mmCIF file of C-alpha atoms in Angstrom:
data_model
loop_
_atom_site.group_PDB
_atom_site.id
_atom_site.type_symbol
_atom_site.label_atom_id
_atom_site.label_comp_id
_atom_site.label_asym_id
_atom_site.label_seq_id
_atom_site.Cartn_x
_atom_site.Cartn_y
_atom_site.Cartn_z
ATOM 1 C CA UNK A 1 40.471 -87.292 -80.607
ATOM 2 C CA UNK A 2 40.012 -85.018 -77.427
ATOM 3 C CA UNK A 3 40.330 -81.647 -77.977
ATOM 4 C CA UNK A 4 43.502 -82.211 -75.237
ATOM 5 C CA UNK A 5 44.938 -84.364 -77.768
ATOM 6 C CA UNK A 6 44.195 -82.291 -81.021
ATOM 7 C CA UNK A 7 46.256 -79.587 -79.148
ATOM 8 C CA UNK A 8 49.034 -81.436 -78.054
ATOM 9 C CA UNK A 9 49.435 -83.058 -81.908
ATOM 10 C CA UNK A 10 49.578 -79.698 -83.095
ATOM 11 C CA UNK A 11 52.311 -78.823 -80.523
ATOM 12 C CA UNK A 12 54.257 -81.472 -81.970
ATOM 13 C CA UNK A 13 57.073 -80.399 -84.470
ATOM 14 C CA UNK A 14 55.826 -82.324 -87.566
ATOM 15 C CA UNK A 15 52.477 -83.548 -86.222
ATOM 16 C CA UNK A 16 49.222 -84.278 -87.779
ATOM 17 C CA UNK A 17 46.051 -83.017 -86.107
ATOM 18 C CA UNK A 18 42.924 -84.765 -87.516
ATOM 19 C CA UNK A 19 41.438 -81.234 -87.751
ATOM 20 C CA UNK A 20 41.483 -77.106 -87.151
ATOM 21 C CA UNK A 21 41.977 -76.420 -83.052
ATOM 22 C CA UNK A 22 38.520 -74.886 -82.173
ATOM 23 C CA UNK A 23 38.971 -71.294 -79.956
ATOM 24 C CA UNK A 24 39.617 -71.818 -76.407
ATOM 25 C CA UNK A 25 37.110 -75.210 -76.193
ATOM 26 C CA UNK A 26 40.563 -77.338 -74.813
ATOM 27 C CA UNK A 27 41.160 -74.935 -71.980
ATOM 28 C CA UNK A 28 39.696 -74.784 -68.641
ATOM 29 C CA UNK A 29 40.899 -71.772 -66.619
ATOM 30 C CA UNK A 30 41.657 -72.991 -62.983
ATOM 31 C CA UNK A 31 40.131 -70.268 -60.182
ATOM 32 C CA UNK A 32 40.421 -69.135 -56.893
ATOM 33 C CA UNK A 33 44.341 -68.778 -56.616
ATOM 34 C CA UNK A 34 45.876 -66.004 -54.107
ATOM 35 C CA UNK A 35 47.965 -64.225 -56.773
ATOM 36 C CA UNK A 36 44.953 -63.672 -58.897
ATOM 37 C CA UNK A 37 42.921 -62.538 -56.165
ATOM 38 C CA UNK A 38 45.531 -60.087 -54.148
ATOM 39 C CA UNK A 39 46.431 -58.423 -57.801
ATOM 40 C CA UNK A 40 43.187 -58.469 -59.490
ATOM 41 C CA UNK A 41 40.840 -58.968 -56.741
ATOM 42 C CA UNK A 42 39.864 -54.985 -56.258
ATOM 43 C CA UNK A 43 38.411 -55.804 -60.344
ATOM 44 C CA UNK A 44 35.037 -55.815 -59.138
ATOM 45 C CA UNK A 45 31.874 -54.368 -61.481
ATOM 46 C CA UNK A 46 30.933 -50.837 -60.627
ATOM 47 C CA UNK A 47 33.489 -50.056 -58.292
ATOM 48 C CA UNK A 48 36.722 -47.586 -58.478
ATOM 49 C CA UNK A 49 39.662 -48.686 -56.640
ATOM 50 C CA UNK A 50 44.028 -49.093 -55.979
ATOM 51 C CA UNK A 51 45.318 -52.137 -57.119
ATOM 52 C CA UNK A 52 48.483 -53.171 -54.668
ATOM 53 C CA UNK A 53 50.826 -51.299 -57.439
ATOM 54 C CA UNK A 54 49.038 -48.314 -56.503
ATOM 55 C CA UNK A 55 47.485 -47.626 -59.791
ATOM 56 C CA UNK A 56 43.847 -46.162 -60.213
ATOM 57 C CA UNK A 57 41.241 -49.048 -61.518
ATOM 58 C CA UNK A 58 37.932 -47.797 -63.102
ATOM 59 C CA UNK A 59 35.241 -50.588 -63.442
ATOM 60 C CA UNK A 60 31.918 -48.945 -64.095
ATOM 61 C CA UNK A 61 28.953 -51.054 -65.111
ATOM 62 C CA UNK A 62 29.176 -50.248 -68.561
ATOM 63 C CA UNK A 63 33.075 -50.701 -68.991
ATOM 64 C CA UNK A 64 33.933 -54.023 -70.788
ATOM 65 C CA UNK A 65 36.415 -54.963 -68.194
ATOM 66 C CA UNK A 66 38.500 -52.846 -65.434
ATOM 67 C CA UNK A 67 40.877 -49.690 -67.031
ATOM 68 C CA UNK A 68 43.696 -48.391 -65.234
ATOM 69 C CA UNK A 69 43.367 -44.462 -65.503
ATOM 70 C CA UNK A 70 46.463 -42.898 -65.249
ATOM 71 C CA UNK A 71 47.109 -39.722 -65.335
ATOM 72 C CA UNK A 72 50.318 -37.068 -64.414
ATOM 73 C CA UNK A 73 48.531 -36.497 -61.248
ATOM 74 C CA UNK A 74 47.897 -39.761 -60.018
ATOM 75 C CA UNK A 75 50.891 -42.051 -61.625
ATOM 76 C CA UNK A 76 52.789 -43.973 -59.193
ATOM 77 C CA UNK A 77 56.301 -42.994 -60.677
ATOM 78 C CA UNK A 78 56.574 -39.388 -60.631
ATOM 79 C CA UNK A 79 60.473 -39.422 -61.478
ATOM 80 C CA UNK A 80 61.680 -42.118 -63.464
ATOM 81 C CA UNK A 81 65.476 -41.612 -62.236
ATOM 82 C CA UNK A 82 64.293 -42.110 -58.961
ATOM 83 C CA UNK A 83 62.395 -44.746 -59.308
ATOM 84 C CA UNK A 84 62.703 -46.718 -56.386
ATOM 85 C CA UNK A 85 61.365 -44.312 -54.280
ATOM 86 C CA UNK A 86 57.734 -44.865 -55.766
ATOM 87 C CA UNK A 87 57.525 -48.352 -56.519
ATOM 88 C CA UNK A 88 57.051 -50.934 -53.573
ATOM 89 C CA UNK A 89 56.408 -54.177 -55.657
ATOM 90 C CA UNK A 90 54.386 -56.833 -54.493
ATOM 91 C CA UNK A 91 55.403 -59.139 -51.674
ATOM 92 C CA UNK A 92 53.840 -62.382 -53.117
ATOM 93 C CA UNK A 93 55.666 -64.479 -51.211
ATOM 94 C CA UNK A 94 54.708 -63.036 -48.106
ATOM 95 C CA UNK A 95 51.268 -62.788 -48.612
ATOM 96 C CA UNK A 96 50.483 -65.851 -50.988
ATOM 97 C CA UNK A 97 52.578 -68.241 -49.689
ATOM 98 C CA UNK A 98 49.561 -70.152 -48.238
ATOM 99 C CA UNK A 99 45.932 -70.088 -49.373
ATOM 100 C CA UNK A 100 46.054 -72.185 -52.423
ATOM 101 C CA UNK A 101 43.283 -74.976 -51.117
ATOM 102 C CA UNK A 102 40.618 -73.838 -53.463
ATOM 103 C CA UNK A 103 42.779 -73.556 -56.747
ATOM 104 C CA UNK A 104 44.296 -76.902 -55.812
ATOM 105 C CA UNK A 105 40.543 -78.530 -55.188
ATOM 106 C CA UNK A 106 39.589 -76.510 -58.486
ATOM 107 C CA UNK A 107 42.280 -77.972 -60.447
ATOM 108 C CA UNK A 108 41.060 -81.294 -59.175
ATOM 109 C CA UNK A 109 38.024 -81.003 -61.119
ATOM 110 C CA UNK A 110 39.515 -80.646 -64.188
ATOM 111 C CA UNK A 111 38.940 -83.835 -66.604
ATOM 112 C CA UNK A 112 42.839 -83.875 -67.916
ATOM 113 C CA UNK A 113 41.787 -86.587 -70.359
ATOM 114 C CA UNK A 114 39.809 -84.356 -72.018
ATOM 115 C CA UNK A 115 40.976 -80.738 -71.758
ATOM 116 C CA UNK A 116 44.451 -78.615 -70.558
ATOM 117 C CA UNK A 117 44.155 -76.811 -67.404
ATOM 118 C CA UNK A 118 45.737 -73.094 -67.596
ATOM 119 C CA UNK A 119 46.378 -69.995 -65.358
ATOM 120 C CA UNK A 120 45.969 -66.691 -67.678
ATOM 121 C CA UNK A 121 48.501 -63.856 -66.137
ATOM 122 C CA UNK A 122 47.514 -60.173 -67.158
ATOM 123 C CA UNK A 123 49.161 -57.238 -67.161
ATOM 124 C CA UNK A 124 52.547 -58.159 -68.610
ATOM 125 C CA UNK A 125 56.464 -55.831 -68.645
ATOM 126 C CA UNK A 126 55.223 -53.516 -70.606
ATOM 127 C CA UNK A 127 51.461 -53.023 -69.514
ATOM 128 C CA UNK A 128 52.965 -52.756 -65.671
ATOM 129 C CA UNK A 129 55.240 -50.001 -67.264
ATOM 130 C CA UNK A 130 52.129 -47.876 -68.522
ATOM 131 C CA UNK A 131 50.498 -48.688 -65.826
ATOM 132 C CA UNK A 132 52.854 -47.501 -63.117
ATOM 133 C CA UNK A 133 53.078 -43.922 -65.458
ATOM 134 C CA UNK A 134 51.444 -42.414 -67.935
ATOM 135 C CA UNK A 135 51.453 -44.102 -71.536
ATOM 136 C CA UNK A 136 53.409 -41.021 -72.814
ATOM 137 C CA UNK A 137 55.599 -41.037 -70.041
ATOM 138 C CA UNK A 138 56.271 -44.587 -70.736
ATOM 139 C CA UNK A 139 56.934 -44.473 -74.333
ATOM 140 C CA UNK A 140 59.409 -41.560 -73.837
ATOM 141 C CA UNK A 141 61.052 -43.023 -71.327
ATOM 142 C CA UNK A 142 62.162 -46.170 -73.857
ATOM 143 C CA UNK A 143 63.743 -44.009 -75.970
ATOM 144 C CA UNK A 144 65.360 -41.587 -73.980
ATOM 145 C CA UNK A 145 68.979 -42.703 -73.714
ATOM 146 C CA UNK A 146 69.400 -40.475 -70.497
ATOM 147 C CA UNK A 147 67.271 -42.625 -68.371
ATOM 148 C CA UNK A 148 68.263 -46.273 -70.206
ATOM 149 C CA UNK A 149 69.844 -47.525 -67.019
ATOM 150 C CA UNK A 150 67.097 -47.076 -64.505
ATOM 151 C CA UNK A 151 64.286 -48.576 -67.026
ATOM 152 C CA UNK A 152 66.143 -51.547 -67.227
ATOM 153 C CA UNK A 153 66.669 -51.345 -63.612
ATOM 154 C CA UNK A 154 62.592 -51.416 -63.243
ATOM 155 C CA UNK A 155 61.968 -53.826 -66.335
ATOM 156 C CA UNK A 156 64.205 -56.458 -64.391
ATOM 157 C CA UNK A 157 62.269 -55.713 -61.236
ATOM 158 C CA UNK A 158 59.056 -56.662 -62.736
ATOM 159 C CA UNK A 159 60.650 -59.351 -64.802
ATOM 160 C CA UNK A 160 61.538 -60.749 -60.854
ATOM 161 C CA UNK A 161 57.995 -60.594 -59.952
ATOM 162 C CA UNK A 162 56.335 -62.270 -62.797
ATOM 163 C CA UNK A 163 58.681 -64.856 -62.401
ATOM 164 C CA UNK A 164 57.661 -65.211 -58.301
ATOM 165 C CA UNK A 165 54.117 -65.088 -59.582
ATOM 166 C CA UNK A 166 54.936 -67.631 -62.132
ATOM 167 C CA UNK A 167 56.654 -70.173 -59.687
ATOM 168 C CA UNK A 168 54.348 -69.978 -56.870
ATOM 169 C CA UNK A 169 51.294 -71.089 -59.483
ATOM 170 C CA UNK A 170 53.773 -73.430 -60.864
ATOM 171 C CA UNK A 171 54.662 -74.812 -57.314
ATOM 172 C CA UNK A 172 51.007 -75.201 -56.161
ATOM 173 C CA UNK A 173 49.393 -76.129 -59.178
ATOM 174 C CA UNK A 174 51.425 -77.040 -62.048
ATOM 175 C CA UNK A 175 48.843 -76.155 -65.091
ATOM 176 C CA UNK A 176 49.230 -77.721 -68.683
ATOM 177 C CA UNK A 177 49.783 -74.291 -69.945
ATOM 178 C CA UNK A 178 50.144 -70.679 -68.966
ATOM 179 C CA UNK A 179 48.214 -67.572 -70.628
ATOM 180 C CA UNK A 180 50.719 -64.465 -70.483
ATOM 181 C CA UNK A 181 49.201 -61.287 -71.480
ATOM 182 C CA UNK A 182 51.455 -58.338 -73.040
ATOM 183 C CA UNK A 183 50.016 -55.879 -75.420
ATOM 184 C CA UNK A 184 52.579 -54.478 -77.690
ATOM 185 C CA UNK A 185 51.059 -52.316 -80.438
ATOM 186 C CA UNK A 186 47.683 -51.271 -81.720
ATOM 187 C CA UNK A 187 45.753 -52.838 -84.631
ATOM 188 C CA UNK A 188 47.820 -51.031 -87.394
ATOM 189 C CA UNK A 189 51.677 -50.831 -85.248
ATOM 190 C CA UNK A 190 53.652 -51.518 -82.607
ATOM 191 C CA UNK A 191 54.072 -49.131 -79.668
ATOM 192 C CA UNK A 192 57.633 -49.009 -80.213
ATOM 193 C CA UNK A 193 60.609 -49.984 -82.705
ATOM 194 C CA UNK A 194 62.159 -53.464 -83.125
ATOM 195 C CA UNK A 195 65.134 -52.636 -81.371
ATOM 196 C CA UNK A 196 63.239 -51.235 -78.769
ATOM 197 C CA UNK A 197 61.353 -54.319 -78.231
ATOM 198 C CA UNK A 198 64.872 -56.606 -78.413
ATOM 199 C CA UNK A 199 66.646 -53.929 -75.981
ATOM 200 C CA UNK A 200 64.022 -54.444 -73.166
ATOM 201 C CA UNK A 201 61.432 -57.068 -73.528
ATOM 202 C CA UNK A 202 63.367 -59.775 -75.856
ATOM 203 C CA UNK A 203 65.722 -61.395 -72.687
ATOM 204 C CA UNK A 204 63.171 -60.378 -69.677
ATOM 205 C CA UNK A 205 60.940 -63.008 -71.333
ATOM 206 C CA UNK A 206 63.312 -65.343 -72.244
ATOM 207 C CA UNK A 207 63.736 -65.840 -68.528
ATOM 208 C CA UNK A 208 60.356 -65.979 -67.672
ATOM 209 C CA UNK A 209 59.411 -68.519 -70.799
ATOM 210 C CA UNK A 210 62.801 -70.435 -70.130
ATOM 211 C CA UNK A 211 61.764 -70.451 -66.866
ATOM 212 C CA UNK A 212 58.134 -72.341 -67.875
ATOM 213 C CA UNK A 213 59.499 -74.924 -70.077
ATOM 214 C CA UNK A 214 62.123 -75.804 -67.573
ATOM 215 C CA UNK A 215 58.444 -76.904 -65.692
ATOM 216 C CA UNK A 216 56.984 -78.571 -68.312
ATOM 217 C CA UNK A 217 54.255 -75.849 -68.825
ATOM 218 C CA UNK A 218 53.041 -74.297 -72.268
ATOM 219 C CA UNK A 219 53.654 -71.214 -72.865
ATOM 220 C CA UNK A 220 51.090 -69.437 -74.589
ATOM 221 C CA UNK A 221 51.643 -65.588 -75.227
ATOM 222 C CA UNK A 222 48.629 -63.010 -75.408
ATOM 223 C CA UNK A 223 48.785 -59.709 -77.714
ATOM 224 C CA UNK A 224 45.758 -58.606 -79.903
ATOM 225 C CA UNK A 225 47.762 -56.240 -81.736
ATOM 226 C CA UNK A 226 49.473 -55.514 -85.237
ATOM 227 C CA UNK A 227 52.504 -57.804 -84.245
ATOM 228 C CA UNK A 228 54.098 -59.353 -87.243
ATOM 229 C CA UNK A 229 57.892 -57.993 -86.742
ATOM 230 C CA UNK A 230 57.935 -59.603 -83.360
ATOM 231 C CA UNK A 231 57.131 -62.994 -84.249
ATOM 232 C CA UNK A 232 60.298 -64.838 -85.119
ATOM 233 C CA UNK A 233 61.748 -63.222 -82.295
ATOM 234 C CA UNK A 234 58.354 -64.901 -80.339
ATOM 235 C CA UNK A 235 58.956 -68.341 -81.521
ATOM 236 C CA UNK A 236 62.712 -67.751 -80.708
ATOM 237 C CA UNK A 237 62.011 -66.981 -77.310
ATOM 238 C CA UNK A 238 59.753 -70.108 -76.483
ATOM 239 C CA UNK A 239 56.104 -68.869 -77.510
ATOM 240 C CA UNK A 240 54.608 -71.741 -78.264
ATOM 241 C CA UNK A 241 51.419 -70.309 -78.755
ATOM 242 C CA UNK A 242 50.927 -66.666 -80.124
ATOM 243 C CA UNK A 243 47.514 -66.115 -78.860
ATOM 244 C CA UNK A 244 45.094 -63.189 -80.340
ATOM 245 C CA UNK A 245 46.422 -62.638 -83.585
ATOM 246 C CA UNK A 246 44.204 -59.674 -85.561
ATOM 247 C CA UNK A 247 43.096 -60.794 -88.928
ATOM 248 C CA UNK A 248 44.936 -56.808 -89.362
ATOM 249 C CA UNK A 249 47.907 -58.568 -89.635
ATOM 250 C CA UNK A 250 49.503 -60.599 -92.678
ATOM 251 C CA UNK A 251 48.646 -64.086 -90.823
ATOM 252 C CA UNK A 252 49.639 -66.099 -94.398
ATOM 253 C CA UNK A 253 53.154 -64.323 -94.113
ATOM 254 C CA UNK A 254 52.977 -64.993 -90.422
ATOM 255 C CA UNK A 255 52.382 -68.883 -90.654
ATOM 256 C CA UNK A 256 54.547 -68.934 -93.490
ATOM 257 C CA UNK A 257 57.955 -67.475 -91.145
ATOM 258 C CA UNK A 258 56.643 -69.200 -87.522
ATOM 259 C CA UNK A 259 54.040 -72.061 -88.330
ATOM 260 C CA UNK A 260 56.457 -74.535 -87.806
ATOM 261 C CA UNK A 261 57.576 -73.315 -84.759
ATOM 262 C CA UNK A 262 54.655 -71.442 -83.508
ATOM 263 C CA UNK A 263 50.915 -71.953 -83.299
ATOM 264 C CA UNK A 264 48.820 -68.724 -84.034
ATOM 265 C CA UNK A 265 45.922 -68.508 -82.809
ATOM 266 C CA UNK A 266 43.272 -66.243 -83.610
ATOM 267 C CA UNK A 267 41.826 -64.418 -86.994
ATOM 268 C CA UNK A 268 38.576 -63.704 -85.896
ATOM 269 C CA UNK A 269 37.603 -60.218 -85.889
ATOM 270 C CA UNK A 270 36.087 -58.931 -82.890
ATOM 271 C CA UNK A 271 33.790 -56.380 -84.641
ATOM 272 C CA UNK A 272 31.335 -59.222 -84.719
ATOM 273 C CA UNK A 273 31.022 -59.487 -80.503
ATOM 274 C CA UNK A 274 28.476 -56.819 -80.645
ATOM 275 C CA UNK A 275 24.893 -56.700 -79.118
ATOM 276 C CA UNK A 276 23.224 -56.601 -82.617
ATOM 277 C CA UNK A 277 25.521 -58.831 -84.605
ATOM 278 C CA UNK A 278 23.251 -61.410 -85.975
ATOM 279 C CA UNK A 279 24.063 -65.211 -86.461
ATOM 280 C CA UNK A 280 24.574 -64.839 -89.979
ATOM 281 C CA UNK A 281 27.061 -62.593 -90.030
ATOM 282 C CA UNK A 282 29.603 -64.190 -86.870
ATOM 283 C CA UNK A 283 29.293 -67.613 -89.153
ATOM 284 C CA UNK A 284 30.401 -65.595 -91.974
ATOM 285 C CA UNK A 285 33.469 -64.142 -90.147
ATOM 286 C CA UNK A 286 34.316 -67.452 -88.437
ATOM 287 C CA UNK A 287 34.167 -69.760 -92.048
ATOM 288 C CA UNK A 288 35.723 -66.560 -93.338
ATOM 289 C CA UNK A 289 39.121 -66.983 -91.288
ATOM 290 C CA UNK A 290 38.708 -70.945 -91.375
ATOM 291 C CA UNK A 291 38.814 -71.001 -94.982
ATOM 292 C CA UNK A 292 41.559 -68.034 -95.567
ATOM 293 C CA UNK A 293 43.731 -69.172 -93.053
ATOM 294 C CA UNK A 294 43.185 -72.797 -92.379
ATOM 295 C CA UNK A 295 45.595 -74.440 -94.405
ATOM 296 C CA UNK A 296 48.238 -72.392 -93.361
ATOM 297 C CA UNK A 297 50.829 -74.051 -90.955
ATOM 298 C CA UNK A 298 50.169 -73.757 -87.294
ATOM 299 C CA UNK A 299 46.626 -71.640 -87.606
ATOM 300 C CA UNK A 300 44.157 -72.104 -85.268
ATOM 301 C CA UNK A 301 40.839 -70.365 -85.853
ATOM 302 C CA UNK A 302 39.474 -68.145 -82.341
ATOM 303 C CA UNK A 303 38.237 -64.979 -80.707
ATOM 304 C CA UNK A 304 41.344 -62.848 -79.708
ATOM 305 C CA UNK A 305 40.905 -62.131 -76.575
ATOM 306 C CA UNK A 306 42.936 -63.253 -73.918
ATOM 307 C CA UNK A 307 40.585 -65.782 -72.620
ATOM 308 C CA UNK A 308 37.892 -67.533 -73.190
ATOM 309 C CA UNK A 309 34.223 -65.814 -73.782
ATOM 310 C CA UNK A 310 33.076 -62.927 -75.381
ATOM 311 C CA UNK A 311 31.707 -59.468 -74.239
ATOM 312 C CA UNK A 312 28.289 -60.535 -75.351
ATOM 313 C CA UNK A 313 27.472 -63.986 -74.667
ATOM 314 C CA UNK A 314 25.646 -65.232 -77.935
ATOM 315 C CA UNK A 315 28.927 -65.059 -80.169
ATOM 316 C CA UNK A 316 31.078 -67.133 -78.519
ATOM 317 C CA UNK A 317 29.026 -70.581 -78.862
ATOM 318 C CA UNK A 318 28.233 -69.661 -82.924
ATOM 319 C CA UNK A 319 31.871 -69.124 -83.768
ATOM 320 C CA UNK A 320 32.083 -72.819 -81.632
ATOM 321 C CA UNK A 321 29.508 -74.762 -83.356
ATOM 322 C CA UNK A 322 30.462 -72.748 -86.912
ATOM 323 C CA UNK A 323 34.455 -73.753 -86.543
ATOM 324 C CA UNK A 324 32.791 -77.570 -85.606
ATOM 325 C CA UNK A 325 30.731 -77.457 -88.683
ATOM 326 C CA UNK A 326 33.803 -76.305 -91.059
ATOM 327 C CA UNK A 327 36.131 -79.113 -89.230
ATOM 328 C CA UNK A 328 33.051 -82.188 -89.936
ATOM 329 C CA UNK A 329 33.124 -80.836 -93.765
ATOM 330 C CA UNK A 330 37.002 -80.518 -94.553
ATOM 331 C CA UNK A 331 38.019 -83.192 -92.393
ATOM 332 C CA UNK A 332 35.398 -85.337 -91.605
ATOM 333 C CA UNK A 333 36.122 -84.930 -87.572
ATOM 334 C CA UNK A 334 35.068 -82.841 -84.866
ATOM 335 C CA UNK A 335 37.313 -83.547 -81.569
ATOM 336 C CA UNK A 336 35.233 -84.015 -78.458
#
């Protein structure tokens, strides 16, 4: 079995994969596309920068990856009523239209027999929220009933964007699946209430997932956060895949309500992608999850980040080869 075909089993409602999905070894991440490069492309090491939202990027050499600093100074919305008058979103069919040569020679290269091309999609509704205002400003502004009207207004307009985004990669490229990042909570809660969540996010990506299935993609959703009271909500929304689970949260309970529905992916905990963590103790993380979690319904043992690799580069190919060496002594089969 390819490790194309292990996924797709486990996709199936009812199916039988010969063994545990192993991280992100069935993806390959297909590059160069305009969208990527005219919203992320100012991510570069060492550098501080605009993105086209207008929001301040840090990326210094020792940062991890890029961090939006915003602060009441320097946050594009100064006035949530008024709204419009700060945001000018993207134009991404003006200006990425055309240019999609290399992505579609990249996705070319891609051996579909073997593994599921994907397009991963950061900053998601409610990361362009805090990112367009301060984090306060943005959780205030969800629960204050005075301005409910003009945060839906801007929720829809991004909502309208990521769906452009969405159909222009769909258009040019058509990928097996589709990584959508949203962070919504910490490691111990979520940023907001329930009903928060279902007032504002719940429909917006509906629409968007809708929107992906309609194409035949698969939708996998990114949040490495304490997220269990979202997750039947997830799977009732089209997640297929809720990607970056924290071992922080109840994953039995969580496979127990979703499995059938929903894979869940993740388990690992990331304290072990450190520069000192030793072999011995990221094989006794990984077999730590694999055997906790790995007869639950729909698990699928991985790093929880929201793509593949690691911040330091030794981990990720030990929790590979130890997932490999817990799937030849369960089940006797390692997919390829």
């Amino acid at each position: 079995m390819t490790q194309r075909e292990l996924l797709l089993e486990s996709l199936k409602k009812g199916g039988k994969p010969a063994c545990l999905n192993n991280n992100w070894n069935m993806f390959r991440p297909i590059g160069g596309d305009p969208c990527f490069k005219l919203i992320r492309g100012n991510r570069i090491r060492g550098t501080y920068s605009y993105d086209v939202w207008g929001t301040y990027i840090r990326f210094e050499e020792s940062d991890p990856a890029a961090v939006p600093i915003v602060t009441p100074e320097n946050q594009v919305i100064k006035d949530i009523e008024n709204w419009k008058e700060y945001v000018k979103v993207p134009d991404l069919i003006g200006k990425c239209s055309e240019g999609w040569e290399t992505a579609i020679e990249n996705h070319k290269k891609i051996d579909r027999e073997k593994y599921l091309s994907c397009v991963i999609m950061g900053t998601g509704i409610f990361e362009q929220l805090h990112m367009l205002m301060t984090f306060e400003d943005t959780l205030m502004n969800l629960v204050d009933e005075d301005v409910e009207d003009q945060m839906h207004e801007l929720i829809d307009a991004i909502c309208e964007y990521r769906l452009t985004y969405m159909k222009l990669v769909v258009e040019n490229l058509h990928p097996d699946l589709i990584v959508s990042h949203d962070d919504w909570g910490s490691k111990t809660g979520l940023f907001f209430s329930l009903d928060t969540w279902r007032d504002y996010f719940k429909e917006p990506y509906r629409k968007l997932y809708d929107y992906l299935h309609s194409q035949g993609v698969i939708v996998m959703h990114h949040s490495d956060t304490y997220l269990e009271p979202l997750v039947e909500d997830m799977a009732e929304i089209g997640v297929d895949i809720c990607q970056g689970v924290l071992p922080d949260n109840n994953i039995p309970e969580i496979c127990k309500k979703v499995g059938d529905r929903m894979l869940i992916m993740g388990g690992i905990d990331s304290v072990i992608d450190r520069e000192d963590s030793t072999e011995e103790e990221i094989r006794k993380e990984t077999r730590r999850a694999c055997e906790e979690y790995g007869d639950l319904p729909g698990f699928w043992p991985g790093i929880t980040y929201g793509g593949p690799g690691c911040i330091y580069p030794h981990v990720e190919a030990i929790v590979v080869d130890e997932i490999n060496k817990f799937n030849k002594e369960k089940y006797g089969v390692v997919a390829e």
